[in-house]
Amino acid sequence: MSGNSTDIESLVNRRYRHGFVTDIESDSLPPGLNEDVILALSAKKGEPEFMVQWRLKAYRHWLTMREPAWAHVHYPPIDYQAISYFSAPKSDADRPKSLEEVDPKLLETYDKLGIPLHERAKLAGVAVDAVFDSVSVATTFKSKLKEAGVIFCPFSEAVLNHPELVQKYLGSVVPYRDNFFATLNSAVFSDGSFVYIPKGVRCPMELSTYFRINAANTGQFERTLIIADEGSHVSYLEGCTAPMRDENQLHAAVVELVALKDARIKYSTVQNWYPGDENGKGGIYNFVTKRGDCRGANSKISWTQVETGSAITWKYPSCVLRGENSVGEFYSVAVANNMQQADTGTKMIHIGRNTRSTIVSKGISAGRAQNAYRGLVRIMPQAANARNHTQCDSLLLGKNCGAHTFPYMEIRNPTARVEHEATTSKISEDQLFYCRQRGISEEDAVSMIVNGFCKEVFRELPMEFAVEAQNLLNVSLEGAVG
Amino acid sequence: MNAPAIRQDLLAAAVARLPDNGLRAQRELALARFARQGLPGTREEDWRYTSLQPAVDLSNAWLASQPRAVLPGDVPSDEMPVQPAQRAIDAQWLRFLNGIRIGDTLPDPGTISIGRQPDDDRSLIADDGLSSLNAALLYDVVHIAVPEGVTITRPVGLLLANDASENASVGMTRIVFEVGPGASLDVVENHLSLSAEDSFAGVIIELRLARGAQVRYLRLQECGEAQVLTGRLQVRIGQDASLRYTSIDLGGALVRNDVAIDLVAAGSDIIANGLYLASGSQHIDNHLRIDHRVGPARSRAAFRGILHGRSRCVFNSKAIVYKGADGTDAGQSNHNLLLSDQAEIDTKPELEIHADDVKCAHGATVGQLDEAALFYLRSRGIDADAASRMLTRAFAASVLGDLSVAAAADYVAGRIDEHLDLLVSEPS
Amino acid sequence: MTAMLEIRDLHTKIGDTAILDGLSLTVGSGEVHAIMGPNGSGKSTLAQVIAGHESHVVTSGTVTYCGKNLLELAPEERAREGIFLGFQYPVEIPGVNNAYLLKAAVNAKRRHNGQPEIDAFEFLKLARARMSLLGMDPGFLNRGVNEGFSGGEKKRNEILQMAMLEPRLAILDETDSGLDIDALKAVAKGINALRSPDRAIVLVTHYQRLLQYIEPDRVHVLSKGRILRSGDKSLALELEERGYDWVREAASA
C-alpha cells in the first residue's frame, strides 16, 4: 500500500508541475472525482503545496471508506461521480438586477420572516453592485474587525494569506480521516469562512450580521475554521432563515472550532435549505460534521442550532472538552415536516477535570417526517467531577410522523454526574381550547405552543435572530396542524 | 472488530451427534440459519458494548473436543445438591443441568402441564445467531402450560444450573410457557454454576400470555465467576394481560440478558425492573425492548446498577410505539452508582415513536451517593463508611419494593445484602 | 331589552352519554348568577358548552348570546365576542410567557372589534394596573402560562385574564375550588371589582362559601343536566343547610 502510494504521489506531483492550464481558465470542472480533479481544483485556487497534499491524503483515504448507514435516515444511493466538484459562482449578468425582478413568492417569505429590507436583495441573489446599502454596511464592519485584529475572510483567502494558521489548525479538530463525508469534504472543499480572534480580544460584533451580508456562494462542500486564541470571545452565526435554494443536492460541510485557554465561541446555525416538496421530491441532503475543541482550560463552546430545512439532516455538532473546567453546550431545535428526515444531536466528550456540558434538544415532527435525536455523552476515566445534563423533548404534530431518541451515555469515572431526561408529547386539546377560549385562533395557538416548547433554545440565539427563528418555525410548520 | 465466528463444521458435527428425538429437522434448519447469521459482532448496534468473543472461544474449544451428546440419563436426579434458592423459596422447582431437565416429578400435576414442545411445532425462535445456535444444539424443549382461568399459587421455579467439570462447557436451554386466558402464574428463574470452570450457557425462554393472564416473573442470576451466560426472555402479551418482571444480576463473568416484550393487544400492563451489582471484571449487559403495537397499554421499566472494581455494565432500553398505538404510556428509567474509577457504565435509553397520542418519558442518571444525605446521616452520629453502606443499600433496595415474586423477597434481599457487603468492602 | 344569554331546552352529549337534558337559563346584563349542584350534575358541561368546547355535542336546543346564535361560533370567535371562561383546571402551557398569551388575546379581541392593537408598553401599563388591583406580583407576567403555579395562583391568573379581556359574559367554573380563605377573598375581590351594568357573571360552584363574598342576583340548582330550582341568594343558604338531596326530593315529589 505504502509503496503504491509513493508512486501515485510522484505521478501526481509531476502532473501538478505541468498544471492544467486550460482547465483553470474554464468556469467549472466536468462531473466526477479523481486525483486530477482535486489537483485542478487546488490549482484554480492557487493553493500551496501543504493544502494539495492534504486534499490528496483525504481523497485516498476516502476511497477506502464506506458510506455510513447507521443513521435513522433513508435515501437513494448517491453517485459521487455525477457531482461536479468545482463550479464558479453565477456571474452578475445572470442575476436579477433589482428586487423587482425577484420572484414575488420569495419576497413574501422574507416578509413573513421579518428579514431586514437591506438584506433582502443580497439574499435574493441580486447582483452585488446593485445593493448599495449592504456594501456600505459591510465596509464599516470590515474596518472595525481590522482594528480589533480579527481575521475574518473566505477560507481560500486564509489559505493564501495565513497559511501558518491554516496549516496549524486545519484538521486538528476534524481529522481528514474522521468520517466518510468529512473526508470527502477534506478532499474537495470549495470554500467557507476562516476566523481568528487574537489573544484577549472580544470580537466587536456578532459575526452573524456581517456574515449574512457577505456570505458568498460557498457551494456544497463548505469548510469553516474558527480559532479563538487565549481569552478571546466570538459569536458566529451561519446560515439564514431565508429559504436557501441550491441545485446541489449533497451538502457535506465541515466546521472546526478551536477554543484555547479562557476563550469562548458561540456558534449559532439557522439552517433552512430546501426541504423538498410534500411528497419528498427534491431537497438537500445535509451531511455535516461540526466539532469544537475546548483545548484550553476554562474555555467554552456553545452550539445553538435551529434546523428546519433540508430533506435529510445528518449532523452532530460536538464538543471535545479537553481543557480543565471547560464547558460545552448544545441547544437545538430540529423541525421535520412533510417527508423530511432529521437525525441530529451532539457528542460531549469529557476529557478534562471539572468539565461540564448541557444538552437541550427540542424535536418537532409533523406530516410524515422522521425526527431523531442521537447524542453521546462520554466521560473519560481522567475526567474527574464531570457533569452533564441532557434534556431531550419531542413534540409530535400528527399521527403519521415519528420522533425518536437515541442517547448514548458512556461513563468511566465514578465522580461523574450525568443526567438524561426525555419526554414525548403532543399539543393537548386542553391547551388548544384554553388559548382559543382567550380569543386566539387555532393556528396562532399552535405556533404559540410550539414556540413555547422551543423557548429554552431560542433564548440562546443572538437577539435579532430569535424573532426570525420563531417566524421561521411558523412558516416551516404551515399546514402541519389542522 | 469482525463478528466472532464459531466453526461451522465442528458445530454441524456436534449437531449430528445429538440423538434423533424428533427435533432433528428443526436443529438442521437452525444450523443452516446459523451459517448465514453467525453471532453478532460489536459493529452491530445492539452489541456495540458487548463482545461475544468469550462465548465463541468456549464454544470452539468445546466443539473441537468432539463432545458426546449429554443425555438426560447421564445425570442421576439425586446427584445434584439442593441449592440455596431451592431451600429458601417455596416453589415447585424444575431442575435443568446444562439445559437438560433432570428429575421427573411433576409439580402441580393436576393444573400445570409439563411436556415436550410438539416436534412438529415450527415456532421455535431462530431469528438471530444466538437463538439459532441455541436451537441447533438443543437436546429438547420444555413446554409448560397453565390452562385457562387457573391460578397457580406456588411459584414455578426454574433451576438453571451449569456444570463444566465434565467438559460439558456449553449448554443450551429452551423453555416455553403458555399461560392461558385469565390464568395466573409466578415464575422464579435461578441461574447458577456448579463448577468453577469456564462455561457458556445459552438460555431462551418464551412466555406467551393469553388474554387477561397475569404473570409475575423473577430472574435471579447467581452464576459463578467463570460463567458466560446469554439469556433471552421473549414475551408476548395478550389483551388486558399483565406482567411483573424483575431481573437481578449478581454473578457471572459475561452476562447478556435480552428481554423483549411484545404488546400485541390493547389493555396490557407491564412493569419491568431490575438490579445489577457488578465488581471485579464482570461484564453485565441488560437489553430491554418493549414493542407497543397497540394502545392503550402501559409499560414501566426501572433498572438500577451498582458498579465496582473493573466491572462494566450496559443498559439499553428501547420502547417502540407503533403507528396508531394511541394511548400508549411508556416510561423508563435507569440509575447507576459508580463506586470505582475503573468501572464503566454504558447506558442508552431509547424511544422510537410513531404515534402522537402517547405519553413517553425516560430518564437515566449516573452519579454517586447523595452528599446531603451522607452528611445528614453523619450529623446523626453514623460514621461515613456505615452511612455510605446504608445509602448504597437503600439505592439497591428500591428494586425490592417492587419485587415481582413476593415468595422470593427474603431470599433476594439476603443475597443482595451479601453482595453489597462484598462490593463495598472491595478496595476501589 | 333582550337577555344577554338565553339558553332554551339544551340537550348535549359527550360520546354516547347525555349530560345536559333540557336546560334553560336566561341571564341579563349586569346580573350575577350562581349555578350550584352536586358533582356530575352538568355544571362544568354548561360552562364548556357556552365556551364552545368541541368534545360536547349539542343534540337539540338553542343558545342565543346578544341576539346571535352562539352555537355557530368557534371558541375563539365566542371569546372575541366577549365570552370568558374561567377554567376549573387552568391549563399549563410550558414556555409560553403569560404576558405574551395575554397580549395576543387582548389584541385578537381588539382586532375583532375594529380597535387598534395595543403595543407592548401600553399593554404592560394596563396589566400592571390590573395586577395591583388584584394584589398580584408583577413577576407573574414573565412566567410560563400556569407553569408550576400553585392552585391559588392559577385561579388568580384566570381573574387577571378576565380583568384584561373585559368580557361581557364571564363564566367562572369552580373558581373557588382549592383556594384557602385568603386566596378566596382575593379572587372574590377581583370578581366584585369587575361587576358592572354591562357585564354578566355566571358563577359555577359546588359550595355556598364563594357566595358569602360575591352576592348573586339569582341562584340555580342544577341536577342531572337540568335546572331544578331557581331563587334568590337565600336559596344558596338553604341549600347549604339542607343539602342537595332536599332539592332532588322536592323535584321528584
PDB file of N, CA, C and O in Angstrom, chain C residues 53-87:
ATOM      1  N   HIS C  53     -66.518  24.159  23.781  1.00  0.00           N
ATOM      2  CA  HIS C  53     -65.614  23.012  23.802  1.00  0.00           C
ATOM      3  C   HIS C  53     -66.147  21.924  22.880  1.00  0.00           C
ATOM      4  O   HIS C  53     -67.310  21.539  22.966  1.00  0.00           O
ATOM      5  N   GLU C  54     -65.252  21.427  21.986  1.00  0.00           N
ATOM      6  CA  GLU C  54     -65.730  20.564  20.917  1.00  0.00           C
ATOM      7  C   GLU C  54     -66.003  19.128  21.334  1.00  0.00           C
ATOM      8  O   GLU C  54     -66.538  18.349  20.547  1.00  0.00           O
ATOM      9  N   SER C  55     -65.670  18.765  22.568  1.00  0.00           N
ATOM     10  CA  SER C  55     -65.978  17.388  22.961  1.00  0.00           C
ATOM     11  C   SER C  55     -67.464  17.238  23.312  1.00  0.00           C
ATOM     12  O   SER C  55     -67.964  16.135  23.420  1.00  0.00           O
ATOM     13  N   HIS C  56     -68.150  18.364  23.471  1.00  0.00           N
ATOM     14  CA  HIS C  56     -69.581  18.291  23.761  1.00  0.00           C
ATOM     15  C   HIS C  56     -70.393  18.485  22.476  1.00  0.00           C
ATOM     16  O   HIS C  56     -70.131  19.412  21.720  1.00  0.00           O
ATOM     17  N   VAL C  57     -71.330  17.619  22.262  1.00  0.00           N
ATOM     18  CA  VAL C  57     -72.173  17.741  21.075  1.00  0.00           C
ATOM     19  C   VAL C  57     -73.562  18.211  21.518  1.00  0.00           C
ATOM     20  O   VAL C  57     -74.171  17.607  22.404  1.00  0.00           O
ATOM     21  N   VAL C  58     -73.998  19.293  20.914  1.00  0.00           N
ATOM     22  CA  VAL C  58     -75.342  19.781  21.215  1.00  0.00           C
ATOM     23  C   VAL C  58     -76.319  19.012  20.336  1.00  0.00           C
ATOM     24  O   VAL C  58     -76.226  19.046  19.114  1.00  0.00           O
ATOM     25  N   THR C  59     -77.249  18.283  20.960  1.00  0.00           N
ATOM     26  CA  THR C  59     -78.172  17.467  20.167  1.00  0.00           C
ATOM     27  C   THR C  59     -79.468  18.218  19.880  1.00  0.00           C
ATOM     28  O   THR C  59     -80.097  18.011  18.857  1.00  0.00           O
ATOM     29  N   SER C  60     -79.862  19.115  20.788  1.00  0.00           N
ATOM     30  CA  SER C  60     -81.013  19.964  20.474  1.00  0.00           C
ATOM     31  C   SER C  60     -81.028  21.157  21.421  1.00  0.00           C
ATOM     32  O   SER C  60     -80.294  21.190  22.412  1.00  0.00           O
ATOM     33  N   GLY C  61     -81.850  22.131  21.100  1.00  0.00           N
ATOM     34  CA  GLY C  61     -81.933  23.331  21.915  1.00  0.00           C
ATOM     35  C   GLY C  61     -81.165  24.485  21.286  1.00  0.00           C
ATOM     36  O   GLY C  61     -80.469  24.309  20.288  1.00  0.00           O
ATOM     37  N   THR C  62     -81.294  25.671  21.885  1.00  0.00           N
ATOM     38  CA  THR C  62     -80.631  26.854  21.328  1.00  0.00           C
ATOM     39  C   THR C  62     -79.894  27.608  22.421  1.00  0.00           C
ATOM     40  O   THR C  62     -80.241  27.527  23.604  1.00  0.00           O
ATOM     41  N   VAL C  63     -78.829  28.298  21.992  1.00  0.00           N
ATOM     42  CA  VAL C  63     -78.135  29.212  22.881  1.00  0.00           C
ATOM     43  C   VAL C  63     -77.979  30.530  22.129  1.00  0.00           C
ATOM     44  O   VAL C  63     -77.353  30.574  21.071  1.00  0.00           O
ATOM     45  N   THR C  64     -78.599  31.568  22.646  1.00  0.00           N
ATOM     46  CA  THR C  64     -78.531  32.868  21.996  1.00  0.00           C
ATOM     47  C   THR C  64     -77.744  33.808  22.896  1.00  0.00           C
ATOM     48  O   THR C  64     -77.984  33.859  24.107  1.00  0.00           O
ATOM     49  N   TYR C  65     -76.780  34.501  22.270  1.00  0.00           N
ATOM     50  CA  TYR C  65     -75.941  35.414  23.039  1.00  0.00           C
ATOM     51  C   TYR C  65     -75.948  36.766  22.335  1.00  0.00           C
ATOM     52  O   TYR C  65     -75.581  36.846  21.157  1.00  0.00           O
ATOM     53  N   CYS C  66     -76.434  37.780  23.009  1.00  0.00           N
ATOM     54  CA  CYS C  66     -76.563  39.106  22.417  1.00  0.00           C
ATOM     55  C   CYS C  66     -77.257  39.030  21.059  1.00  0.00           C
ATOM     56  O   CYS C  66     -76.806  39.632  20.078  1.00  0.00           O
ATOM     57  N   GLY C  67     -78.291  38.221  20.981  1.00  0.00           N
ATOM     58  CA  GLY C  67     -79.064  38.106  19.764  1.00  0.00           C
ATOM     59  C   GLY C  67     -78.464  37.206  18.695  1.00  0.00           C
ATOM     60  O   GLY C  67     -79.056  36.994  17.653  1.00  0.00           O
ATOM     61  N   LYS C  68     -77.267  36.663  18.957  1.00  0.00           N
ATOM     62  CA  LYS C  68     -76.620  35.798  17.957  1.00  0.00           C
ATOM     63  C   LYS C  68     -76.771  34.335  18.343  1.00  0.00           C
ATOM     64  O   LYS C  68     -76.822  34.008  19.531  1.00  0.00           O
ATOM     65  N   ASN C  69     -76.759  33.457  17.332  1.00  0.00           N
ATOM     66  CA  ASN C  69     -76.744  32.031  17.599  1.00  0.00           C
ATOM     67  C   ASN C  69     -75.325  31.632  18.006  1.00  0.00           C
ATOM     68  O   ASN C  69     -74.441  31.495  17.172  1.00  0.00           O
ATOM     69  N   LEU C  70     -75.134  31.440  19.286  1.00  0.00           N
ATOM     70  CA  LEU C  70     -73.786  31.182  19.803  1.00  0.00           C
ATOM     71  C   LEU C  70     -73.206  29.871  19.287  1.00  0.00           C
ATOM     72  O   LEU C  70     -72.004  29.736  19.079  1.00  0.00           O
ATOM     73  N   LEU C  71     -74.083  28.894  19.056  1.00  0.00           N
ATOM     74  CA  LEU C  71     -73.602  27.548  18.717  1.00  0.00           C
ATOM     75  C   LEU C  71     -72.906  27.494  17.359  1.00  0.00           C
ATOM     76  O   LEU C  71     -72.211  26.539  17.054  1.00  0.00           O
ATOM     77  N   GLU C  72     -73.111  28.541  16.568  1.00  0.00           N
ATOM     78  CA  GLU C  72     -72.452  28.557  15.250  1.00  0.00           C
ATOM     79  C   GLU C  72     -71.011  29.026  15.327  1.00  0.00           C
ATOM     80  O   GLU C  72     -70.271  28.935  14.358  1.00  0.00           O
ATOM     81  N   LEU C  73     -70.627  29.589  16.460  1.00  0.00           N
ATOM     82  CA  LEU C  73     -69.319  30.241  16.526  1.00  0.00           C
ATOM     83  C   LEU C  73     -68.235  29.305  17.056  1.00  0.00           C
ATOM     84  O   LEU C  73     -68.473  28.481  17.935  1.00  0.00           O
ATOM     85  N   ALA C  74     -67.014  29.502  16.526  1.00  0.00           N
ATOM     86  CA  ALA C  74     -65.851  28.767  17.031  1.00  0.00           C
ATOM     87  C   ALA C  74     -65.484  29.334  18.409  1.00  0.00           C
ATOM     88  O   ALA C  74     -65.848  30.468  18.725  1.00  0.00           O
ATOM     89  N   PRO C  75     -64.765  28.550  19.212  1.00  0.00           N
ATOM     90  CA  PRO C  75     -64.440  29.022  20.562  1.00  0.00           C
ATOM     91  C   PRO C  75     -63.779  30.406  20.564  1.00  0.00           C
ATOM     92  O   PRO C  75     -64.118  31.251  21.390  1.00  0.00           O
ATOM     93  N   GLU C  76     -62.841  30.623  19.609  1.00  0.00           N
ATOM     94  CA  GLU C  76     -62.141  31.901  19.636  1.00  0.00           C
ATOM     95  C   GLU C  76     -63.053  33.060  19.233  1.00  0.00           C
ATOM     96  O   GLU C  76     -62.902  34.179  19.695  1.00  0.00           O
ATOM     97  N   GLU C  77     -64.041  32.752  18.375  1.00  0.00           N
ATOM     98  CA  GLU C  77     -64.991  33.806  17.997  1.00  0.00           C
ATOM     99  C   GLU C  77     -65.861  34.188  19.187  1.00  0.00           C
ATOM    100  O   GLU C  77     -66.145  35.346  19.428  1.00  0.00           O
ATOM    101  N   ARG C  78     -66.268  33.191  19.939  1.00  0.00           N
ATOM    102  CA  ARG C  78     -67.067  33.468  21.140  1.00  0.00           C
ATOM    103  C   ARG C  78     -66.267  34.336  22.099  1.00  0.00           C
ATOM    104  O   ARG C  78     -66.781  35.284  22.687  1.00  0.00           O
ATOM    105  N   ALA C  79     -64.980  33.965  22.256  1.00  0.00           N
ATOM    106  CA  ALA C  79     -64.130  34.727  23.170  1.00  0.00           C
ATOM    107  C   ALA C  79     -64.041  36.170  22.713  1.00  0.00           C
ATOM    108  O   ALA C  79     -64.147  37.101  23.504  1.00  0.00           O
ATOM    109  N   ARG C  80     -63.857  36.373  21.399  1.00  0.00           N
ATOM    110  CA  ARG C  80     -63.712  37.733  20.884  1.00  0.00           C
ATOM    111  C   ARG C  80     -65.024  38.505  20.978  1.00  0.00           C
ATOM    112  O   ARG C  80     -65.026  39.721  21.031  1.00  0.00           O
ATOM    113  N   GLU C  81     -66.133  37.759  21.017  1.00  0.00           N
ATOM    114  CA  GLU C  81     -67.432  38.405  21.181  1.00  0.00           C
ATOM    115  C   GLU C  81     -67.703  38.752  22.643  1.00  0.00           C
ATOM    116  O   GLU C  81     -68.755  39.282  22.979  1.00  0.00           O
ATOM    117  N   GLY C  82     -66.761  38.363  23.515  1.00  0.00           N
ATOM    118  CA  GLY C  82     -66.900  38.797  24.900  1.00  0.00           C
ATOM    119  C   GLY C  82     -67.256  37.712  25.890  1.00  0.00           C
ATOM    120  O   GLY C  82     -67.640  38.003  27.017  1.00  0.00           O
ATOM    121  N   ILE C  83     -67.118  36.453  25.493  1.00  0.00           N
ATOM    122  CA  ILE C  83     -67.392  35.388  26.455  1.00  0.00           C
ATOM    123  C   ILE C  83     -66.074  34.921  27.075  1.00  0.00           C
ATOM    124  O   ILE C  83     -65.111  34.636  26.362  1.00  0.00           O
ATOM    125  N   PHE C  84     -66.036  34.875  28.359  1.00  0.00           N
ATOM    126  CA  PHE C  84     -64.825  34.448  29.053  1.00  0.00           C
ATOM    127  C   PHE C  84     -65.160  33.266  29.936  1.00  0.00           C
ATOM    128  O   PHE C  84     -66.110  33.287  30.705  1.00  0.00           O
ATOM    129  N   LEU C  85     -64.341  32.223  29.816  1.00  0.00           N
ATOM    130  CA  LEU C  85     -64.499  31.074  30.701  1.00  0.00           C
ATOM    131  C   LEU C  85     -63.322  31.037  31.666  1.00  0.00           C
ATOM    132  O   LEU C  85     -62.169  30.945  31.237  1.00  0.00           O
ATOM    133  N   GLY C  86     -63.609  31.129  32.949  1.00  0.00           N
ATOM    134  CA  GLY C  86     -62.575  30.895  33.952  1.00  0.00           C
ATOM    135  C   GLY C  86     -62.520  29.400  34.188  1.00  0.00           C
ATOM    136  O   GLY C  86     -63.496  28.803  34.633  1.00  0.00           O
ATOM    137  N   PHE C  87     -61.403  28.779  33.836  1.00  0.00           N
ATOM    138  CA  PHE C  87     -61.330  27.316  33.854  1.00  0.00           C
ATOM    139  C   PHE C  87     -61.266  26.763  35.268  1.00  0.00           C
ATOM    140  O   PHE C  87     -60.603  27.323  36.140  1.00  0.00           O
TER     141      PHE C  87
END
